[in-house]
Short mmCIF file of C-alpha atoms in Angstrom, two decimals:
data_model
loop_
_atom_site.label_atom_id
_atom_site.label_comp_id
_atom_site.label_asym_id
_atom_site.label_seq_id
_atom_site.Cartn_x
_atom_site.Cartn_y
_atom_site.Cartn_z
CA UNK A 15 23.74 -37.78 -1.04
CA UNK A 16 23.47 -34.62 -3.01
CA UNK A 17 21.17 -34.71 -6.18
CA UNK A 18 22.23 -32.70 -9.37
CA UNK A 19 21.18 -32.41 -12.96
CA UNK A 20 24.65 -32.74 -14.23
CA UNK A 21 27.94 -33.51 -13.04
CA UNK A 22 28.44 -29.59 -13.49
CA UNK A 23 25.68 -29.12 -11.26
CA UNK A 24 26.62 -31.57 -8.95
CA UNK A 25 30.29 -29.82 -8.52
CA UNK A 26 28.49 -26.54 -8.00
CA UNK A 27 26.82 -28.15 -4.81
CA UNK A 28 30.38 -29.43 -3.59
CA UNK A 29 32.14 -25.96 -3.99
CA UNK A 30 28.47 -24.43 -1.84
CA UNK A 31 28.78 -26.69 0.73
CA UNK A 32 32.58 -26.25 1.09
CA UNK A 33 32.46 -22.25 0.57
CA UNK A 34 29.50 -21.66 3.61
CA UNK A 35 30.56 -24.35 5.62
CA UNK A 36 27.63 -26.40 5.36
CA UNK A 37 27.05 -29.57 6.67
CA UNK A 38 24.89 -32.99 5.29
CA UNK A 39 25.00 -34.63 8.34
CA UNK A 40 24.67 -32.96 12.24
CA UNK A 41 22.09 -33.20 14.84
CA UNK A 42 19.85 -30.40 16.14
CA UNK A 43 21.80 -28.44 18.99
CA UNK A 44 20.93 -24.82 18.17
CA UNK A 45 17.45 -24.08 20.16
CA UNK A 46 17.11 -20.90 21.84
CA UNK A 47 15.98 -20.73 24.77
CA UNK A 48 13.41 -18.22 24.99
CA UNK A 49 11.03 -16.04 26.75
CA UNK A 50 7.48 -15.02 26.52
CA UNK A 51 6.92 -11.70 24.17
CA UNK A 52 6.43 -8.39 26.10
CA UNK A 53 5.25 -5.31 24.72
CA UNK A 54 8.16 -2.97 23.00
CA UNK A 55 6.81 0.76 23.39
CA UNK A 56 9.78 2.53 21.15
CA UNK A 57 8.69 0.73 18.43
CA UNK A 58 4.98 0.62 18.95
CA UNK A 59 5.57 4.74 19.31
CA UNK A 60 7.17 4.60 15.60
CA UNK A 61 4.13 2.70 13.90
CA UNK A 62 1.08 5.39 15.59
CA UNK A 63 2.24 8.65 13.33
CA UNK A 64 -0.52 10.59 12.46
CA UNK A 65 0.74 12.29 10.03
CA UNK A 66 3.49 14.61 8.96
CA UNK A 67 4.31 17.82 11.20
CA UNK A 68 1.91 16.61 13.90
CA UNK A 69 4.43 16.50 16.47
CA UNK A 70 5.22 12.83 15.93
CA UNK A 71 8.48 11.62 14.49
CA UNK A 72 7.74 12.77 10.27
CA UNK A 73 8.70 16.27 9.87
CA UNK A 74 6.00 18.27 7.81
CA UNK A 75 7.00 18.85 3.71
CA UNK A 76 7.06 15.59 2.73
CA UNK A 77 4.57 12.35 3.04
CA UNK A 78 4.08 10.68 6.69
CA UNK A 79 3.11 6.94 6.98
CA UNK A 80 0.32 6.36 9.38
CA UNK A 81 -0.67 2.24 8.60
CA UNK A 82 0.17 -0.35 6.63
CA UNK A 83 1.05 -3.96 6.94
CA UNK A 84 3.86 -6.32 6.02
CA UNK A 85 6.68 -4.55 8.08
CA UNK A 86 9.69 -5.88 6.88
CA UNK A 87 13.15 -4.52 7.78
CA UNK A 88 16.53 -4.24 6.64
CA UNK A 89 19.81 -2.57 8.38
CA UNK A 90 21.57 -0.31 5.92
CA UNK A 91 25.34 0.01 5.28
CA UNK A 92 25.16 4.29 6.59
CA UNK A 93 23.31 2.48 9.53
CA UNK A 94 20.03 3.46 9.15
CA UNK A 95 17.42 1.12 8.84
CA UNK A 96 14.47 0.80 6.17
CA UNK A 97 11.22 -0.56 6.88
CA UNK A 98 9.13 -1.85 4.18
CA UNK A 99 5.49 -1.58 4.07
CA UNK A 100 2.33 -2.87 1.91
CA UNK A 101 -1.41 -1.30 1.46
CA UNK A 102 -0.23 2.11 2.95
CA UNK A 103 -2.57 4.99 4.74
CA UNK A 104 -0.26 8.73 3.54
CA UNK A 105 -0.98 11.66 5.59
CA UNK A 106 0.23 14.26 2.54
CA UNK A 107 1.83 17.18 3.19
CA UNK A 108 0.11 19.61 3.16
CA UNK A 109 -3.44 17.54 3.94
CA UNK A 110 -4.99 16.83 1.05
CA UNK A 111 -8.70 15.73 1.69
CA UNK A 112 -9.62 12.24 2.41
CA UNK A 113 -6.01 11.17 2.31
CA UNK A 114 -4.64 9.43 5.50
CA UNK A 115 -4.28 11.74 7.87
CA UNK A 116 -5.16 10.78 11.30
CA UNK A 117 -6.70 12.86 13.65
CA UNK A 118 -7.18 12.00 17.81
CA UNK A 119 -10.39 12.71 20.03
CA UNK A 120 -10.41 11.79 23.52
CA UNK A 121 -7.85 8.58 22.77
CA UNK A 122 -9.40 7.75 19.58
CA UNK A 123 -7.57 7.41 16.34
CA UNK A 124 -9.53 7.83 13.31
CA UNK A 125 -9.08 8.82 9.44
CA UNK A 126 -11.44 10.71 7.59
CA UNK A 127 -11.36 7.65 5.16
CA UNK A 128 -11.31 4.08 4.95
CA UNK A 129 -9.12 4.30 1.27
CA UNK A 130 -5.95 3.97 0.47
CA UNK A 131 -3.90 4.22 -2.64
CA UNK A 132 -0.56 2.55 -2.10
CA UNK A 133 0.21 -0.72 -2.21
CA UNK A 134 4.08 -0.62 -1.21
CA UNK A 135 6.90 1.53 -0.26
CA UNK A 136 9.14 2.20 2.20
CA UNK A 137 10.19 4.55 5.70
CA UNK A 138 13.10 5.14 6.27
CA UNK A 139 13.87 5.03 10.13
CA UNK A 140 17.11 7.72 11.08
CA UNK A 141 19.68 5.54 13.48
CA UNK A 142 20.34 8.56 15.55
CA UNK A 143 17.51 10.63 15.71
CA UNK A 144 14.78 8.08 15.17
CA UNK A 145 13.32 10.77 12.24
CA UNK A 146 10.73 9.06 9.47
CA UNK A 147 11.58 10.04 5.82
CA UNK A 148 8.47 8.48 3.94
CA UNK A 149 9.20 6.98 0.53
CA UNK A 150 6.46 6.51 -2.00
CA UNK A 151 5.07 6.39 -5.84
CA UNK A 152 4.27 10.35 -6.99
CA UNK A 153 1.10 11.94 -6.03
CA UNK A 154 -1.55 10.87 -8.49
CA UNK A 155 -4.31 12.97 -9.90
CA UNK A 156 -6.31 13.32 -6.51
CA UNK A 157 -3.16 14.13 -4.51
CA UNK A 158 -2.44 10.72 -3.04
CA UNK A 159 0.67 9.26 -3.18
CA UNK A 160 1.02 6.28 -5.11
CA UNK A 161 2.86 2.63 -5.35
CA UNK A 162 6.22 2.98 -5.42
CA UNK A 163 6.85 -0.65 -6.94
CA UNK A 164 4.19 -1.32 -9.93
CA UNK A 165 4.06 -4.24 -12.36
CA UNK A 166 3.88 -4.00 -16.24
CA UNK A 167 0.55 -5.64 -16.46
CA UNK A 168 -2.16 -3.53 -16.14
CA UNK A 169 -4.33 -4.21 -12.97
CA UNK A 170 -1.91 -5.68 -11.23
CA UNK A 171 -0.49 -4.75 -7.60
CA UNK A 172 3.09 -5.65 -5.64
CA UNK A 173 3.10 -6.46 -2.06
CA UNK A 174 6.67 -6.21 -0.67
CA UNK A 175 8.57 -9.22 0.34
CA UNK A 176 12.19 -9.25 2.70
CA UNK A 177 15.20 -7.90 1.27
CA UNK A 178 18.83 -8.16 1.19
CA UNK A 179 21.89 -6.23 1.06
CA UNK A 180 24.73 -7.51 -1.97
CA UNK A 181 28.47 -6.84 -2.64
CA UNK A 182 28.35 -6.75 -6.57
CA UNK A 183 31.92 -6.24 -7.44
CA UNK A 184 35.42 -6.24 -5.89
CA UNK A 185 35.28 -2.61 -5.24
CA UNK A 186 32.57 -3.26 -2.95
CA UNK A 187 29.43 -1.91 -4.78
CA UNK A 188 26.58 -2.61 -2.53
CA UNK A 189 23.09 -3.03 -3.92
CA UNK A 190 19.58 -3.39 -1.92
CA UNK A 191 17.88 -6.59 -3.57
CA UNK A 192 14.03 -6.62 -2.51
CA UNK A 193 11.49 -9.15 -3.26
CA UNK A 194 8.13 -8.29 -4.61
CA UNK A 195 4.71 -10.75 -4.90
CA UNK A 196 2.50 -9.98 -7.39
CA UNK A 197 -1.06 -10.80 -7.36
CA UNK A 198 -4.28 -10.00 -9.94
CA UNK A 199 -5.82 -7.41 -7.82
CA UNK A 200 -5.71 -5.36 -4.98
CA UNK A 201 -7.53 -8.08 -2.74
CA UNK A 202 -4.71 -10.21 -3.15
CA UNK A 203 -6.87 -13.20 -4.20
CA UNK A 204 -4.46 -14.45 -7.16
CA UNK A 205 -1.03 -14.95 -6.83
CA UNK A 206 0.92 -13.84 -9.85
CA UNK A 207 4.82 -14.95 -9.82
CA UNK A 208 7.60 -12.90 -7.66
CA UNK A 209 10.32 -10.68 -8.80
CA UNK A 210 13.14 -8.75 -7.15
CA UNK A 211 13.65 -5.28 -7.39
CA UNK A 212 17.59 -3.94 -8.02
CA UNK A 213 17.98 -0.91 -5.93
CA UNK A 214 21.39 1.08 -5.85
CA UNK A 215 22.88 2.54 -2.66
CA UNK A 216 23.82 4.94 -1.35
CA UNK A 217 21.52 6.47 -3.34
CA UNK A 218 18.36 4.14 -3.09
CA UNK A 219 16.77 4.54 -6.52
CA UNK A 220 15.39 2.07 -8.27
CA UNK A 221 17.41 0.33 -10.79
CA UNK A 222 15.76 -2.53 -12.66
CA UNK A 223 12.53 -4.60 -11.56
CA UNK A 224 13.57 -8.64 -12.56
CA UNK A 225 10.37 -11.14 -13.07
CA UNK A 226 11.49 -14.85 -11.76
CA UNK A 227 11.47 -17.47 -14.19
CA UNK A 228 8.69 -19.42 -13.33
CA UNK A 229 8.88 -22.99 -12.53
CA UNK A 230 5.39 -23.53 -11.37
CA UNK A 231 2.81 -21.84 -8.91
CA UNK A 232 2.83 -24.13 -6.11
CA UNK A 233 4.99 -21.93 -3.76
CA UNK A 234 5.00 -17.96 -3.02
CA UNK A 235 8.34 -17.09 -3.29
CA UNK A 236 10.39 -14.10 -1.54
CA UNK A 237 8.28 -14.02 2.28
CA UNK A 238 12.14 -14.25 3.29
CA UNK A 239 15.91 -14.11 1.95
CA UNK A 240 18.98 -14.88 3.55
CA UNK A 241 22.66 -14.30 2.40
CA UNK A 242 25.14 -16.99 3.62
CA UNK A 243 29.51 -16.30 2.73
CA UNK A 244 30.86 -13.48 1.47
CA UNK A 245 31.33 -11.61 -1.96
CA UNK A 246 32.42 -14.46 -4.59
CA UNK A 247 31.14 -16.85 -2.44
CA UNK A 248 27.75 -16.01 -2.20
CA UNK A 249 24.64 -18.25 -2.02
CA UNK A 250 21.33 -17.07 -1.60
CA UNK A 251 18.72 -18.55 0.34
CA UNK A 252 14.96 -17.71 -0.91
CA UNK A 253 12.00 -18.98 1.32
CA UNK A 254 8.12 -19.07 0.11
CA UNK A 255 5.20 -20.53 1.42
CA UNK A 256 2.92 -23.50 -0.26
CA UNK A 257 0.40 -22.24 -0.68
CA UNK A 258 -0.77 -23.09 -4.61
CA UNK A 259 -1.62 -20.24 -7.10
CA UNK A 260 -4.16 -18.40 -4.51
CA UNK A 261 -3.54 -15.71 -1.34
CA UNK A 262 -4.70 -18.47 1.18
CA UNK A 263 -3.37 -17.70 4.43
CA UNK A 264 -1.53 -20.56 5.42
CA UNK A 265 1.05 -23.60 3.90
CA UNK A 266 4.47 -24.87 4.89
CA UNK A 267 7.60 -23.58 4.36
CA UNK A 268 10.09 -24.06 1.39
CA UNK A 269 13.87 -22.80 0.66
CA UNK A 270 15.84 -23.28 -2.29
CA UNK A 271 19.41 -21.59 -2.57
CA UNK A 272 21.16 -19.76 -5.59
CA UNK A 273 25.02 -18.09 -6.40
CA UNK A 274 24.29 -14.79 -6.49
CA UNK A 275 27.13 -13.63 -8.07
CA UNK A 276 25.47 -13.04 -11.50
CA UNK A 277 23.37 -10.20 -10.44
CA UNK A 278 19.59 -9.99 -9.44
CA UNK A 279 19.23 -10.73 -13.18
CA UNK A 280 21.09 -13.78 -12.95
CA UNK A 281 19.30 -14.53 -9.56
CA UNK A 282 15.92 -14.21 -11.29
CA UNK A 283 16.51 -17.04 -13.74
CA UNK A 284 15.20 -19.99 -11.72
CA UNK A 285 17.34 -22.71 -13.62
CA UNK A 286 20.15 -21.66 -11.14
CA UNK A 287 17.95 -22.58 -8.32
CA UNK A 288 18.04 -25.90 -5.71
CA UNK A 289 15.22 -27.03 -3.83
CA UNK A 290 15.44 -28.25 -0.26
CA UNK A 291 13.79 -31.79 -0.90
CA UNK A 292 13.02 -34.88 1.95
CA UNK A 293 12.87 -37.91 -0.77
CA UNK A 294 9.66 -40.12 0.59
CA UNK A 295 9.14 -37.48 3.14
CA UNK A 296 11.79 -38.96 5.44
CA UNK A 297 13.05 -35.93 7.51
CA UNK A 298 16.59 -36.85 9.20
CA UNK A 299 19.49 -34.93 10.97
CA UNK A 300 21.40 -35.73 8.16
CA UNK A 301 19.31 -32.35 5.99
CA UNK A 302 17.60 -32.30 2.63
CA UNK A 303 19.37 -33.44 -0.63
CA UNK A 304 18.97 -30.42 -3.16
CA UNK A 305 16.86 -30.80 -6.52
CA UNK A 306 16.96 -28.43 -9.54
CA UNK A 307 13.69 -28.89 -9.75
CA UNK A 308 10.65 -27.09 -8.01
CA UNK A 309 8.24 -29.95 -8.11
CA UNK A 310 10.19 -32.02 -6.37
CA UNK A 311 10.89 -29.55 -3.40
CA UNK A 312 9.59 -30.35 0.04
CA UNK A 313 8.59 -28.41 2.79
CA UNK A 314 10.99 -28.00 5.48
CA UNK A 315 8.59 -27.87 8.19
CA UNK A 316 5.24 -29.73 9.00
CA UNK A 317 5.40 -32.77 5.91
CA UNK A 318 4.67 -35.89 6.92
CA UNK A 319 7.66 -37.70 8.71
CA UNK A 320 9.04 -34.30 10.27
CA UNK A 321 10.11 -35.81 14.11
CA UNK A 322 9.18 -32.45 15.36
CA UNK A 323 6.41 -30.91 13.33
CA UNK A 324 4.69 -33.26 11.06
CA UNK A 325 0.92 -31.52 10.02
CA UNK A 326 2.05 -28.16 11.44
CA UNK A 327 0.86 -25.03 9.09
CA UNK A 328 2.03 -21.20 9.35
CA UNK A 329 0.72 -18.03 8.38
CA UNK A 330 1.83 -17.03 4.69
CA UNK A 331 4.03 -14.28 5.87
CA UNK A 332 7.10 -15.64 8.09
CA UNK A 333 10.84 -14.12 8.59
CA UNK A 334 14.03 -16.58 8.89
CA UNK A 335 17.30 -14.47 10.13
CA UNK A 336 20.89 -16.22 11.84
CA UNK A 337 21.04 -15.16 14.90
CA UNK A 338 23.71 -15.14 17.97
CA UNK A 339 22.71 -16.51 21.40
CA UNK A 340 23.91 -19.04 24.12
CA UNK A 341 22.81 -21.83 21.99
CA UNK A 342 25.51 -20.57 19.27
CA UNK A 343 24.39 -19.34 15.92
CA UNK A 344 21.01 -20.20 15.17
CA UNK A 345 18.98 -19.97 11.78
CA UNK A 346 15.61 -18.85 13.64
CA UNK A 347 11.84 -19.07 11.98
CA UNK A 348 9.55 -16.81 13.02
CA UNK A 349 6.06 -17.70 12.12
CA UNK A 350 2.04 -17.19 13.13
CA UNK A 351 1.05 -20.71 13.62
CA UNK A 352 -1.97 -21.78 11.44
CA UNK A 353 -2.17 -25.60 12.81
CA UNK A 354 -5.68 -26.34 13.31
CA UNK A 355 -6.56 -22.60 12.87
CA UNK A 356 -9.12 -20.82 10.07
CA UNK A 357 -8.35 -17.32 8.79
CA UNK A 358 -8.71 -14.77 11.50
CA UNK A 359 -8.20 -16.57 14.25
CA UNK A 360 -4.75 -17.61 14.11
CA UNK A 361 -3.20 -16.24 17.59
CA UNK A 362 0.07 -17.72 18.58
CA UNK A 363 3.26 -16.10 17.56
CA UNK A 364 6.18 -19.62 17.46
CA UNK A 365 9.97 -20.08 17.08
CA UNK A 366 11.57 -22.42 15.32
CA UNK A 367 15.57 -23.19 15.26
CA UNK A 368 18.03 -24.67 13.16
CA UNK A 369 21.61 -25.25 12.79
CA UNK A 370 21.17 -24.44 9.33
CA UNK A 371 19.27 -22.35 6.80
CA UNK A 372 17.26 -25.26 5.65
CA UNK A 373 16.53 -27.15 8.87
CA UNK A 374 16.13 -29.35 11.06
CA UNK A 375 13.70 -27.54 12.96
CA UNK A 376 13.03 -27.94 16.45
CA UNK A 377 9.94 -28.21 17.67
CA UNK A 378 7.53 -25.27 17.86
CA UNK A 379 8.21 -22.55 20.28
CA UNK A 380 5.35 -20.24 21.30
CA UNK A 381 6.50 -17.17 22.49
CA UNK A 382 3.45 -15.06 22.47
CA UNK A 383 -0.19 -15.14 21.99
CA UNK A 384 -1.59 -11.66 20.26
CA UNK A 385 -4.21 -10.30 22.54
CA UNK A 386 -5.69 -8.45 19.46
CA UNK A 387 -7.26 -11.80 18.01
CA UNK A 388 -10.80 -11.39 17.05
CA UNK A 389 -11.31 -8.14 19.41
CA UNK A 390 -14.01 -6.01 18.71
CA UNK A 391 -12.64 -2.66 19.77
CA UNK A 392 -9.59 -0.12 19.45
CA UNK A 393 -8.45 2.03 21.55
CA UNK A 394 -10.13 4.87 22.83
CA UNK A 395 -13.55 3.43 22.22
CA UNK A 396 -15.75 3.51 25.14
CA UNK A 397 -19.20 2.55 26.22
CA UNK A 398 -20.98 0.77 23.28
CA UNK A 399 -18.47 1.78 20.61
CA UNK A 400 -17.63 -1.44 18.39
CA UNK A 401 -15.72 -2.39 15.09
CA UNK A 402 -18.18 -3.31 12.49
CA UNK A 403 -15.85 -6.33 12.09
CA UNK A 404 -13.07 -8.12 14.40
CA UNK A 405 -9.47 -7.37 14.51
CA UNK A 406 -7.24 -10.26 13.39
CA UNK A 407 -3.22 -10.87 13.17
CA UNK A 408 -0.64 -12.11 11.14
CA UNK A 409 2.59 -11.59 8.89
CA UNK A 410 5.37 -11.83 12.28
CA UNK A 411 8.46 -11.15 11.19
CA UNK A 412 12.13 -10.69 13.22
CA UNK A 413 14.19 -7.58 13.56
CA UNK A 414 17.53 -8.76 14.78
CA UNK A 415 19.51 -5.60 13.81
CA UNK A 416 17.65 -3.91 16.66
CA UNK A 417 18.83 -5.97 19.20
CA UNK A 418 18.56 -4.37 22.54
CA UNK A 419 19.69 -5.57 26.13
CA UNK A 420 19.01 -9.26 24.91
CA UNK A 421 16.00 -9.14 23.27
CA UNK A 422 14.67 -10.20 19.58
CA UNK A 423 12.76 -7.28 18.08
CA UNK A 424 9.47 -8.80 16.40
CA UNK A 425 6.39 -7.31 14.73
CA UNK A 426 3.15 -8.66 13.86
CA UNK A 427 0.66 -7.28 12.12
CA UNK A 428 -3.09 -5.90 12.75
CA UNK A 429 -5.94 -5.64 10.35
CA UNK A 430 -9.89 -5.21 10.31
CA UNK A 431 -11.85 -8.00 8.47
CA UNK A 432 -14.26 -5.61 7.36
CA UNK A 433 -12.62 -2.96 5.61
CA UNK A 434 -14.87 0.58 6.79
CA UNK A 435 -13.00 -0.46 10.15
CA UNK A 436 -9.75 0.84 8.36
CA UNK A 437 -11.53 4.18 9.56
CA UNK A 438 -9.88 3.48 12.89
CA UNK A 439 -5.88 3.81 12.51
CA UNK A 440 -5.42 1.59 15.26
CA UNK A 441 -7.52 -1.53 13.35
CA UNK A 442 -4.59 -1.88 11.34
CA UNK A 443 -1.16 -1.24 11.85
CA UNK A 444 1.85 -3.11 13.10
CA UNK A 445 3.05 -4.10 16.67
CA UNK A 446 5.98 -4.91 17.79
CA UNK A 447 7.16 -7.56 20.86
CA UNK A 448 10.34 -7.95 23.10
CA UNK A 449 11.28 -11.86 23.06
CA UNK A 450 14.00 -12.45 25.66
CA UNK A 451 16.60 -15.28 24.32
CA UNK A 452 19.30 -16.10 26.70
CA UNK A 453 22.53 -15.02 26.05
CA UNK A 454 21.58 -13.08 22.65
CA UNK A 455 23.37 -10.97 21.30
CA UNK A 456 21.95 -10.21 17.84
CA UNK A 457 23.35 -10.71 14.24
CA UNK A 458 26.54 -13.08 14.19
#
């Protein structure tokens, strides 16, 4: 039985569930079927730029990405795609010293310096000659460029969260909707609320920056959106991570839904939200009821009473995308499981499917296990060469709109845990995996 505020409310849900075609009671029946991850060189080849006009694929003139993490995605309506980073290396053009050029010596990848001055922006990735156009915050005094994305409190950073593209009127005015986190500092150690950045297209400038309402700080909100119906019919899935008011690296999963039809301003305002809620924990084929309010919520995956999960934990950074395959359409969850694991360690890339965007789940599906986990080395270094630190993974996240011969596109990231390894451009950058899934065949 659906749960509602107000009668008003409570019509709302009807008209939702009608409008997407969603379903309170159904069993699981949409599990892929999938294979283990193999290494996806094309995109692996677009994440080791050393800079622009080094013969890579950034033209010289303009700023070249060399590292960053996060690696979200997005297909555009020109069909190009945009990938959206965090804490970002810049190789300027021309060099300006100490910025984040990379240079190579006998296989070895290094940067004259272990600093960097973004904290987000985006590349945009050319659909049909694979060109980088690097988009960033203006140079600041030293020459560096700069956040793109910056908060009004002072001190402050954004991280970038997944994105969406939204039909805002009946002439078919498209707008790019992108989720930011904020946190207190540049370590990430505080989480500070989400908001979600309006961004016009074509053109792709910035157009307004909305805080959300808050309703607490129990959950991150923003690691992943989905868009379910069709312009006036809209409803807007939003998925965070419990993980309380802190940059811990692992919780459970939540999703509440909103209409989007009032704008990203309208979105922001959390009063329009539901919450995905199990009442006593009781996790059933029949789905959550929804709850207006955020306390209430419960995790969709790994609570006590999930059949198919119950204690499980995933890294803070997870993607959720619909998906086609032999199963049928499938709601897929792409996490780093963090069950039983402590930071750094965490190894095991897993699937999890659904029917629908809020569950059931299946059980666990690991697909790969990241060989970079706690190495001590990077390419090119030979003999008694070592990282200062280890290398550690995290953040996987789906690319379904570059679906290729039957495979899921997905990334993961790679960082140092002691940051003079950042000296090394391969300590810390993305990489991306091919996971077979029988009979895909990409977005539905």
């Amino acid at each position: 039985m659906l749960r509602a505020r107000t009668t008003l409310w409570g019509i709302t849900l009807v008209l939702f569930a009608t409008l997407t075609g969603a379903r309170w009671c159904h069993a699981q029946t949409c599990t892929v079927t999938a294979s283990a991850g193999t290494i996806d060189s094309t995109y692996n080849t677009m994440v080791t730029q050393n800079g622009p006009g080094t013969g890579g694929l950034e033209a010289a003139g303009s700023p070249g990405w060399t590292g960053a993490d996060s690696t979200y995605s997005i297909l555009l309506p020109n069909g190009n795609s945009t990938w959206f980073y965090s804490d970002s290396y810049i190789g300027q053009s021309p060099t300006v010293t100490n910025d984040g050029t990379v240079t190579t010596t006998s296989g070895l990848r290094k940067r004259t310096t272990d600093s960097f001055y973004a904290h987000n922006g985006y590349v945009i990735r050319n659909s049909s000659t694979g060109e980088l156009t690097t988009v960033y915050g203006a140079p600041g005094g030293a020459g560096f460029s700069t956040s793109l994305f910056t908060p009004t409190t002072s001190g402050h950073i954004f991280w970038m969260y997944d994105s969406v593209v939204v039909q805002t009127d009946s002439s078919g005015t498209q707008e790019l909707w992108v989720m930011l986190a904020e946190f207190t500092n540049a370590s990430g150690t505080t989480y500070a609320g989400s908001s979600i950045a309006e961004i016009s297209l074509p053109s792709m400038n910035i157009v307004n920056i909305f805080p959300l309402s808050t309703q607490g700080t129990g959950v991150m909100w923003g690691t992943s959106l989905w868009l379910n119906g069709s312009y006036g019919s809209y409803a807007l899935y939003i998925y965070g991570i419990g993980t309380g008011n802190s940059g811990t690296t692992k919780g459970q999963p939540y999703v509440a839904w909103s209409p989007a039809g009032s704008g990203a301003s309208g979105f922001a305002n959390m009063n329009s939200w539901f919450y995905a809620t199990y009442p006593s924990n009781t996790y059933s084929s029949s789905g959550p009821s929804w709850t207006s309010t955020m306390s209430s919520a419960s995790p969709i995956i790994g609570e006590t009473g999930d059949p198919n999960n119950a204690g499980n934990t995933i890294a803070n950074g997870y993607s959720m995308k619909k998906i086609a395959s032999s199963a049928g359409t499938t709601y897929l969850l792409v996490a780093e499981d963090m069950t039983g694991a402590v930071d750094y360690n965490q190894k095991h890339i897993v699937l999890y499917s659904a029917c629908h965007p809020y569950g059931p789940f299946s059980a666990e599906d690991v697909v790969y296990t990241t060989p970079e986990t706690l190495a001590s080395t990077v390419p090119g270094m030979t003999g008694s060469q070592k990282l200062s630190g280890k290398l550690y993974t995290y953040n996987p996240h789906a690319h379904p709109e570059a679906y290729t011969n039957g495979d899921l596109l997905i990334s993961y990231n790679v960082n140092a845990t002691d940051g003079p390894d950042h000296i090394y451009a391969d300590a810390y950058h993305a990489r991306f995996i091919d996971v077979f899934i029988a009979g895909y065949a990409g977005l539905p």
